[in-house]
Structures are given as structure tokens and as C-alpha cells.
Amino acid sequence: QEYLALFTKSLNMRQIEQIANFPQCWNPLFLRVLLDELRVFGVHEKLDERIQYYLQACDISTLYEKILARCERDYQGEWPGLVRDAMSMIWAARQGTTESELLELLGSKKHPLPSAYWSPLYLALDQAFVNRSGLISFSHDYLRQAVQNRYLSTPLQQRYAHRRLARYFLHQPKDSSRRTEELPWQYARAA
């Protein structure tokens, strides 16, 4: 109740009990991810249905797969594949990606993806990311596993993601520290 109140949101007692009695919610991370999703859900009349949907998740990775599906519905109307492509590039990067690298990867060097498409997705998942010295990566392996399950479930798909990053870093300046960090690793992962 206190956490949701920070965002002027609340649940009724029946909903609170339903969540509190669900065994996965005894895990603090599962509970926090669930509450973050419920706080951004905008149709109060369908909140019970949404709670049921998320409580079908058997673990945190499965919960994140459901969240990725929601992000696909909410954030890629004008840019098909945005969620899949962005999450796949972050998954494949050794240390994470800078925002400018990601925008170029999702668009092109001459025509990067406009921030207006990436920023809402980034803000919606802000608790799932960590930004270390400008490198965006996943804050934990549960989201990494969900991305792999949903978008990169085969070795071929995984190698493709690494090849895409290798091609990108191959065309970066030779004295670039990012190229030095990423290119050999991407080549090795891409086989």
C-alpha cells in the first residue's frame, strides 16, 4: 500500500490479499515488478483481470515475458519490432549499449531511431535497466532470461544478434574504446 501510495495509486483489500497470498509475491523482486506494472496500468475497471494475468507467471522471468508482451502492444505501434530489437541488442552487448549506439542500431548511422520512440519504452522499464557510465544494461538476469526466451530462443537468433552488433562496431573508429571492448567479444559469440 505504501509503495503504490507514492504514485497516488491503491488496491482494494481483496486485491491486496490476492497478491499477498500468491507464493511468487513472497519474493520481493517479483512483488516490486508486479506493483510497478500495476501502477502503470491505466484501466481501473480491468485491474482484477490484469492482476490475474500477471499472477499466472510462475517466476520472475515469466513475469518479465508478460511485461515485454505488454510493451510490444504499448510502444511499437509506429516502429514495429522496437521492443524485440532494442532488448535483443542490450542482451547481446557485452557491457551494455550507450543510448546513441542503440538508436543507431535500431535505425541507421545517418537516420538513428528518433528518441521519441525509444524514450517511452526506456522510461516504462526504467527499474529493469541499469545505467553504468552511460552503458544501458539489464539490472538483473531475470530480464535477460525473459528476453532470451521471447526473442532469442535459438542459437541462430543469438548469433544473429551478436553479428548485428559486430557489424555495427566494425564500422566504428579503430581507436574507439567501445569497438575494442565489444568487437572481439561479438565475433566470438557470433561464431
PDB file of C-alpha atoms in Angstrom:
ATOM      1  CA  GLN A   1       0.000   0.000   0.000  1.00  0.00           C
ATOM      2  CA  GLU A   2       2.798   2.404   0.903  1.00  0.00           C
ATOM      3  CA  TYR A   3       4.683   1.770  -2.334  1.00  0.00           C
ATOM      4  CA  LEU A   4       1.651   2.356  -4.558  1.00  0.00           C
ATOM      5  CA  ALA A   5       0.693   5.413  -2.497  1.00  0.00           C
ATOM      6  CA  LEU A   6       3.960   7.032  -3.618  1.00  0.00           C
ATOM      7  CA  PHE A   7       2.373   7.149  -7.084  1.00  0.00           C
ATOM      8  CA  THR A   8      -1.131   8.005  -5.809  1.00  0.00           C
ATOM      9  CA  LYS A   9      -2.296   4.502  -6.659  1.00  0.00           C
ATOM     10  CA  SER A  10      -4.022   1.947  -4.489  1.00  0.00           C
ATOM     11  CA  LEU A  11      -5.540  -1.524  -4.468  1.00  0.00           C
ATOM     12  CA  ASN A  12      -8.606  -2.688  -2.601  1.00  0.00           C
ATOM     13  CA  MET A  13      -8.245  -5.158   0.274  1.00  0.00           C
ATOM     14  CA  ARG A  14      -9.322  -8.149  -1.843  1.00  0.00           C
ATOM     15  CA  GLN A  15      -6.666  -7.352  -4.460  1.00  0.00           C
ATOM     16  CA  ILE A  16      -4.025  -6.880  -1.759  1.00  0.00           C
ATOM     17  CA  GLU A  17      -4.876 -10.248  -0.204  1.00  0.00           C
ATOM     18  CA  GLN A  18      -4.860 -11.948  -3.594  1.00  0.00           C
ATOM     19  CA  ILE A  19      -1.369 -10.623  -4.315  1.00  0.00           C
ATOM     20  CA  ALA A  20      -0.067 -11.232  -0.790  1.00  0.00           C
ATOM     21  CA  ASN A  21      -1.260 -14.857  -0.838  1.00  0.00           C
ATOM     22  CA  PHE A  22       0.353 -15.634  -4.202  1.00  0.00           C
ATOM     23  CA  PRO A  23       3.573 -17.570  -3.415  1.00  0.00           C
ATOM     24  CA  GLN A  24       5.685 -15.812  -6.075  1.00  0.00           C
ATOM     25  CA  CYS A  25       4.894 -12.478  -4.426  1.00  0.00           C
ATOM     26  CA  TRP A  26       6.802 -13.595  -1.353  1.00  0.00           C
ATOM     27  CA  ASN A  27       9.876 -12.826  -3.455  1.00  0.00           C
ATOM     28  CA  PRO A  28      10.469  -9.066  -3.021  1.00  0.00           C
ATOM     29  CA  LEU A  29      11.659  -8.600  -6.618  1.00  0.00           C
ATOM     30  CA  PHE A  30       8.617 -10.367  -8.076  1.00  0.00           C
ATOM     31  CA  LEU A  31       6.354  -8.230  -5.898  1.00  0.00           C
ATOM     32  CA  ARG A  32       8.121  -4.997  -6.852  1.00  0.00           C
ATOM     33  CA  VAL A  33       8.000  -5.785 -10.587  1.00  0.00           C
ATOM     34  CA  LEU A  34       4.309  -6.695 -10.303  1.00  0.00           C
ATOM     35  CA  LEU A  35       3.485  -3.492  -8.410  1.00  0.00           C
ATOM     36  CA  ASP A  36       5.396  -1.404 -10.960  1.00  0.00           C
ATOM     37  CA  GLU A  37       3.300  -2.952 -13.703  1.00  0.00           C
ATOM     38  CA  LEU A  38       0.058  -2.381 -11.842  1.00  0.00           C
ATOM     39  CA  ARG A  39       0.908   1.259 -11.175  1.00  0.00           C
ATOM     40  CA  VAL A  40       1.256   1.970 -14.908  1.00  0.00           C
ATOM     41  CA  PHE A  41      -1.886   0.055 -15.860  1.00  0.00           C
ATOM     42  CA  GLY A  42      -4.476   2.654 -16.765  1.00  0.00           C
ATOM     43  CA  VAL A  43      -7.846   0.855 -16.946  1.00  0.00           C
ATOM     44  CA  HIS A  44      -9.125   0.632 -13.386  1.00  0.00           C
ATOM     45  CA  GLU A  45     -12.160  -1.438 -14.435  1.00  0.00           C
ATOM     46  CA  LYS A  46      -9.846  -4.163 -15.771  1.00  0.00           C
ATOM     47  CA  LEU A  47      -7.373  -4.168 -12.891  1.00  0.00           C
ATOM     48  CA  ASP A  48      -8.610  -7.508 -11.488  1.00  0.00           C
ATOM     49  CA  GLU A  49      -8.155  -9.102 -14.901  1.00  0.00           C
ATOM     50  CA  ARG A  50      -4.646  -7.648 -15.188  1.00  0.00           C
ATOM     51  CA  ILE A  51      -3.694  -8.907 -11.720  1.00  0.00           C
ATOM     52  CA  GLN A  52      -4.860 -12.403 -12.718  1.00  0.00           C
ATOM     53  CA  TYR A  53      -2.837 -12.192 -15.924  1.00  0.00           C
ATOM     54  CA  TYR A  54       0.385 -11.344 -14.097  1.00  0.00           C
ATOM     55  CA  LEU A  55      -0.225 -13.857 -11.315  1.00  0.00           C
ATOM     56  CA  GLN A  56      -0.140 -16.629 -13.922  1.00  0.00           C
ATOM     57  CA  ALA A  57       3.631 -16.130 -14.064  1.00  0.00           C
ATOM     58  CA  CYS A  58       5.477 -18.971 -12.372  1.00  0.00           C
ATOM     59  CA  ASP A  59       8.686 -16.967 -11.843  1.00  0.00           C
ATOM     60  CA  ILE A  60      10.229 -13.536 -12.381  1.00  0.00           C
ATOM     61  CA  SER A  61      11.474 -14.309 -15.910  1.00  0.00           C
ATOM     62  CA  THR A  62       7.962 -15.375 -16.953  1.00  0.00           C
ATOM     63  CA  LEU A  63       6.563 -12.195 -15.395  1.00  0.00           C
ATOM     64  CA  TYR A  64       9.036 -10.192 -17.472  1.00  0.00           C
ATOM     65  CA  GLU A  65       7.942 -12.052 -20.611  1.00  0.00           C
ATOM     66  CA  LYS A  66       4.397 -10.854 -19.921  1.00  0.00           C
ATOM     67  CA  ILE A  67       5.729  -7.329 -19.419  1.00  0.00           C
ATOM     68  CA  LEU A  68       7.609  -7.500 -22.730  1.00  0.00           C
ATOM     69  CA  ALA A  69       4.365  -8.549 -24.431  1.00  0.00           C
ATOM     70  CA  ARG A  70       2.650  -5.521 -22.869  1.00  0.00           C
ATOM     71  CA  CYS A  71       5.467  -3.257 -24.048  1.00  0.00           C
ATOM     72  CA  GLU A  72       5.069  -4.595 -27.576  1.00  0.00           C
ATOM     73  CA  ARG A  73       1.398  -3.587 -27.515  1.00  0.00           C
ATOM     74  CA  ASP A  74       2.077  -0.184 -25.961  1.00  0.00           C
ATOM     75  CA  TYR A  75       5.306   1.055 -27.579  1.00  0.00           C
ATOM     76  CA  GLN A  76       5.856  -0.255 -31.053  1.00  0.00           C
ATOM     77  CA  GLY A  77       2.808   0.857 -32.981  1.00  0.00           C
ATOM     78  CA  GLU A  78       4.763   3.244 -35.224  1.00  0.00           C
ATOM     79  CA  TRP A  79       8.055   1.314 -35.051  1.00  0.00           C
ATOM     80  CA  PRO A  80       7.366  -2.423 -35.478  1.00  0.00           C
ATOM     81  CA  GLY A  81       9.883  -4.658 -33.746  1.00  0.00           C
ATOM     82  CA  LEU A  82      11.146  -1.884 -31.457  1.00  0.00           C
ATOM     83  CA  VAL A  83      10.890  -3.880 -28.227  1.00  0.00           C
ATOM     84  CA  ARG A  84      12.353  -7.060 -29.714  1.00  0.00           C
ATOM     85  CA  ASP A  85      15.213  -5.261 -31.436  1.00  0.00           C
ATOM     86  CA  ALA A  86      16.109  -2.975 -28.522  1.00  0.00           C
ATOM     87  CA  MET A  87      16.011  -5.751 -25.950  1.00  0.00           C
ATOM     88  CA  SER A  88      17.980  -8.089 -28.228  1.00  0.00           C
ATOM     89  CA  MET A  89      20.754  -5.537 -28.720  1.00  0.00           C
ATOM     90  CA  ILE A  90      21.022  -4.868 -24.994  1.00  0.00           C
ATOM     91  CA  TRP A  91      21.022  -8.632 -24.374  1.00  0.00           C
ATOM     92  CA  ALA A  92      23.820  -9.210 -26.897  1.00  0.00           C
ATOM     93  CA  ALA A  93      26.080  -6.369 -25.759  1.00  0.00           C
ATOM     94  CA  ARG A  94      28.955  -7.366 -23.531  1.00  0.00           C
ATOM     95  CA  GLN A  95      28.819  -4.371 -21.214  1.00  0.00           C
ATOM     96  CA  GLY A  96      25.555  -2.796 -22.398  1.00  0.00           C
ATOM     97  CA  THR A  97      24.974  -0.155 -25.058  1.00  0.00           C
ATOM     98  CA  THR A  98      25.013   3.604 -24.993  1.00  0.00           C
ATOM     99  CA  GLU A  99      21.767   5.268 -25.941  1.00  0.00           C
ATOM    100  CA  SER A 100      23.318   6.693 -29.130  1.00  0.00           C
ATOM    101  CA  GLU A 101      24.617   3.226 -30.131  1.00  0.00           C
ATOM    102  CA  LEU A 102      21.191   1.746 -29.549  1.00  0.00           C
ATOM    103  CA  LEU A 103      19.450   4.463 -31.559  1.00  0.00           C
ATOM    104  CA  GLU A 104      21.869   3.906 -34.460  1.00  0.00           C
ATOM    105  CA  LEU A 105      21.426   0.136 -34.248  1.00  0.00           C
ATOM    106  CA  LEU A 106      17.643   0.491 -34.324  1.00  0.00           C
ATOM    107  CA  GLY A 107      17.751   2.997 -37.166  1.00  0.00           C
ATOM    108  CA  SER A 108      20.954   3.749 -39.028  1.00  0.00           C
ATOM    109  CA  LYS A 109      24.027   5.924 -38.625  1.00  0.00           C
ATOM    110  CA  LYS A 110      22.536   8.571 -40.928  1.00  0.00           C
ATOM    111  CA  HIS A 111      18.995   8.151 -39.598  1.00  0.00           C
ATOM    112  CA  PRO A 112      19.024   6.903 -35.993  1.00  0.00           C
ATOM    113  CA  LEU A 113      15.784   5.886 -34.334  1.00  0.00           C
ATOM    114  CA  PRO A 114      14.180   9.082 -33.006  1.00  0.00           C
ATOM    115  CA  SER A 115      14.369   9.318 -29.219  1.00  0.00           C
ATOM    116  CA  ALA A 116      10.610   9.862 -29.191  1.00  0.00           C
ATOM    117  CA  TYR A 117      10.199   6.120 -29.869  1.00  0.00           C
ATOM    118  CA  TRP A 118      12.891   4.809 -27.517  1.00  0.00           C
ATOM    119  CA  SER A 119      12.394   7.112 -24.511  1.00  0.00           C
ATOM    120  CA  PRO A 120       8.853   5.995 -23.569  1.00  0.00           C
ATOM    121  CA  LEU A 121       9.934   2.345 -23.634  1.00  0.00           C
ATOM    122  CA  TYR A 122      13.060   3.117 -21.613  1.00  0.00           C
ATOM    123  CA  LEU A 123      11.061   5.060 -19.026  1.00  0.00           C
ATOM    124  CA  ALA A 124       8.415   2.327 -18.806  1.00  0.00           C
ATOM    125  CA  LEU A 125      11.095  -0.234 -17.963  1.00  0.00           C
ATOM    126  CA  ASP A 126      13.396   2.075 -16.008  1.00  0.00           C
ATOM    127  CA  GLN A 127      13.506  -0.236 -12.970  1.00  0.00           C
ATOM    128  CA  ALA A 128      14.660  -3.099 -15.204  1.00  0.00           C
ATOM    129  CA  PHE A 129      17.672  -1.219 -16.566  1.00  0.00           C
ATOM    130  CA  VAL A 130      20.881  -0.025 -15.005  1.00  0.00           C
ATOM    131  CA  ASN A 131      22.983   2.752 -16.497  1.00  0.00           C
ATOM    132  CA  ARG A 132      26.675   2.366 -15.688  1.00  0.00           C
ATOM    133  CA  SER A 133      28.800   5.197 -17.039  1.00  0.00           C
ATOM    134  CA  GLY A 134      26.392   5.687 -19.925  1.00  0.00           C
ATOM    135  CA  LEU A 135      26.030   1.979 -20.771  1.00  0.00           C
ATOM    136  CA  ILE A 136      22.471   0.699 -20.544  1.00  0.00           C
ATOM    137  CA  SER A 137      22.140  -2.931 -19.488  1.00  0.00           C
ATOM    138  CA  PHE A 138      19.678  -5.120 -17.625  1.00  0.00           C
ATOM    139  CA  SER A 139      19.599  -4.674 -13.875  1.00  0.00           C
ATOM    140  CA  HIS A 140      19.436  -8.444 -13.327  1.00  0.00           C
ATOM    141  CA  ASP A 141      19.449 -11.747 -15.161  1.00  0.00           C
ATOM    142  CA  TYR A 142      15.687 -12.317 -14.922  1.00  0.00           C
ATOM    143  CA  LEU A 143      15.017  -9.800 -17.683  1.00  0.00           C
ATOM    144  CA  ARG A 144      17.980 -11.136 -19.660  1.00  0.00           C
ATOM    145  CA  GLN A 145      16.427 -14.624 -19.466  1.00  0.00           C
ATOM    146  CA  ALA A 146      12.994 -13.300 -20.458  1.00  0.00           C
ATOM    147  CA  VAL A 147      14.491 -11.553 -23.497  1.00  0.00           C
ATOM    148  CA  GLN A 148      16.332 -14.712 -24.461  1.00  0.00           C
ATOM    149  CA  ASN A 149      13.181 -16.842 -24.055  1.00  0.00           C
ATOM    150  CA  ARG A 150      10.975 -14.451 -26.001  1.00  0.00           C
ATOM    151  CA  TYR A 151      13.247 -13.185 -28.776  1.00  0.00           C
ATOM    152  CA  LEU A 152      16.461 -15.215 -28.864  1.00  0.00           C
ATOM    153  CA  SER A 153      15.445 -18.760 -28.056  1.00  0.00           C
ATOM    154  CA  THR A 154      17.612 -20.432 -30.690  1.00  0.00           C
ATOM    155  CA  PRO A 155      21.402 -20.335 -31.127  1.00  0.00           C
ATOM    156  CA  LEU A 156      20.858 -18.950 -34.644  1.00  0.00           C
ATOM    157  CA  GLN A 157      18.880 -15.981 -33.307  1.00  0.00           C
ATOM    158  CA  GLN A 158      21.527 -15.361 -30.665  1.00  0.00           C
ATOM    159  CA  ARG A 159      24.358 -15.460 -33.209  1.00  0.00           C
ATOM    160  CA  TYR A 160      22.402 -13.065 -35.445  1.00  0.00           C
ATOM    161  CA  ALA A 161      22.128 -10.549 -32.585  1.00  0.00           C
ATOM    162  CA  HIS A 162      25.878 -10.796 -31.952  1.00  0.00           C
ATOM    163  CA  ARG A 163      26.630 -10.454 -35.683  1.00  0.00           C
ATOM    164  CA  ARG A 164      24.477  -7.349 -35.864  1.00  0.00           C
ATOM    165  CA  LEU A 165      26.478  -5.775 -33.049  1.00  0.00           C
ATOM    166  CA  ALA A 166      29.767  -6.934 -34.588  1.00  0.00           C
ATOM    167  CA  ARG A 167      28.865  -5.234 -37.893  1.00  0.00           C
ATOM    168  CA  TYR A 168      27.988  -2.075 -36.011  1.00  0.00           C
ATOM    169  CA  PHE A 169      31.230  -1.964 -34.014  1.00  0.00           C
ATOM    170  CA  LEU A 170      33.322  -2.925 -37.059  1.00  0.00           C
ATOM    171  CA  HIS A 171      32.338   0.424 -38.610  1.00  0.00           C
ATOM    172  CA  GLN A 172      33.242   2.458 -35.522  1.00  0.00           C
ATOM    173  CA  PRO A 173      36.582   4.334 -35.401  1.00  0.00           C
ATOM    174  CA  LYS A 174      39.520   1.958 -34.892  1.00  0.00           C
ATOM    175  CA  ASP A 175      40.700   3.846 -31.815  1.00  0.00           C
ATOM    176  CA  SER A 176      37.264   3.660 -30.176  1.00  0.00           C
ATOM    177  CA  SER A 177      37.344   2.015 -26.740  1.00  0.00           C
ATOM    178  CA  ARG A 178      33.823   0.702 -27.324  1.00  0.00           C
ATOM    179  CA  ARG A 179      34.985  -1.020 -30.516  1.00  0.00           C
ATOM    180  CA  THR A 180      37.917  -2.536 -28.629  1.00  0.00           C
ATOM    181  CA  GLU A 181      35.639  -3.769 -25.820  1.00  0.00           C
ATOM    182  CA  GLU A 182      32.860  -5.162 -27.952  1.00  0.00           C
ATOM    183  CA  LEU A 183      34.111  -6.271 -31.375  1.00  0.00           C
ATOM    184  CA  PRO A 184      36.278  -9.292 -30.410  1.00  0.00           C
ATOM    185  CA  TRP A 185      33.659 -10.490 -27.937  1.00  0.00           C
ATOM    186  CA  GLN A 186      30.875 -10.112 -30.514  1.00  0.00           C
ATOM    187  CA  TYR A 187      32.897 -12.043 -33.096  1.00  0.00           C
ATOM    188  CA  ALA A 188      33.479 -14.874 -30.611  1.00  0.00           C
ATOM    189  CA  ARG A 189      29.780 -15.024 -29.643  1.00  0.00           C
ATOM    190  CA  ALA A 190      28.695 -14.864 -33.282  1.00  0.00           C
ATOM    191  CA  ALA A 191      30.984 -17.842 -34.029  1.00  0.00           C
TER     192      ALA A 191
END
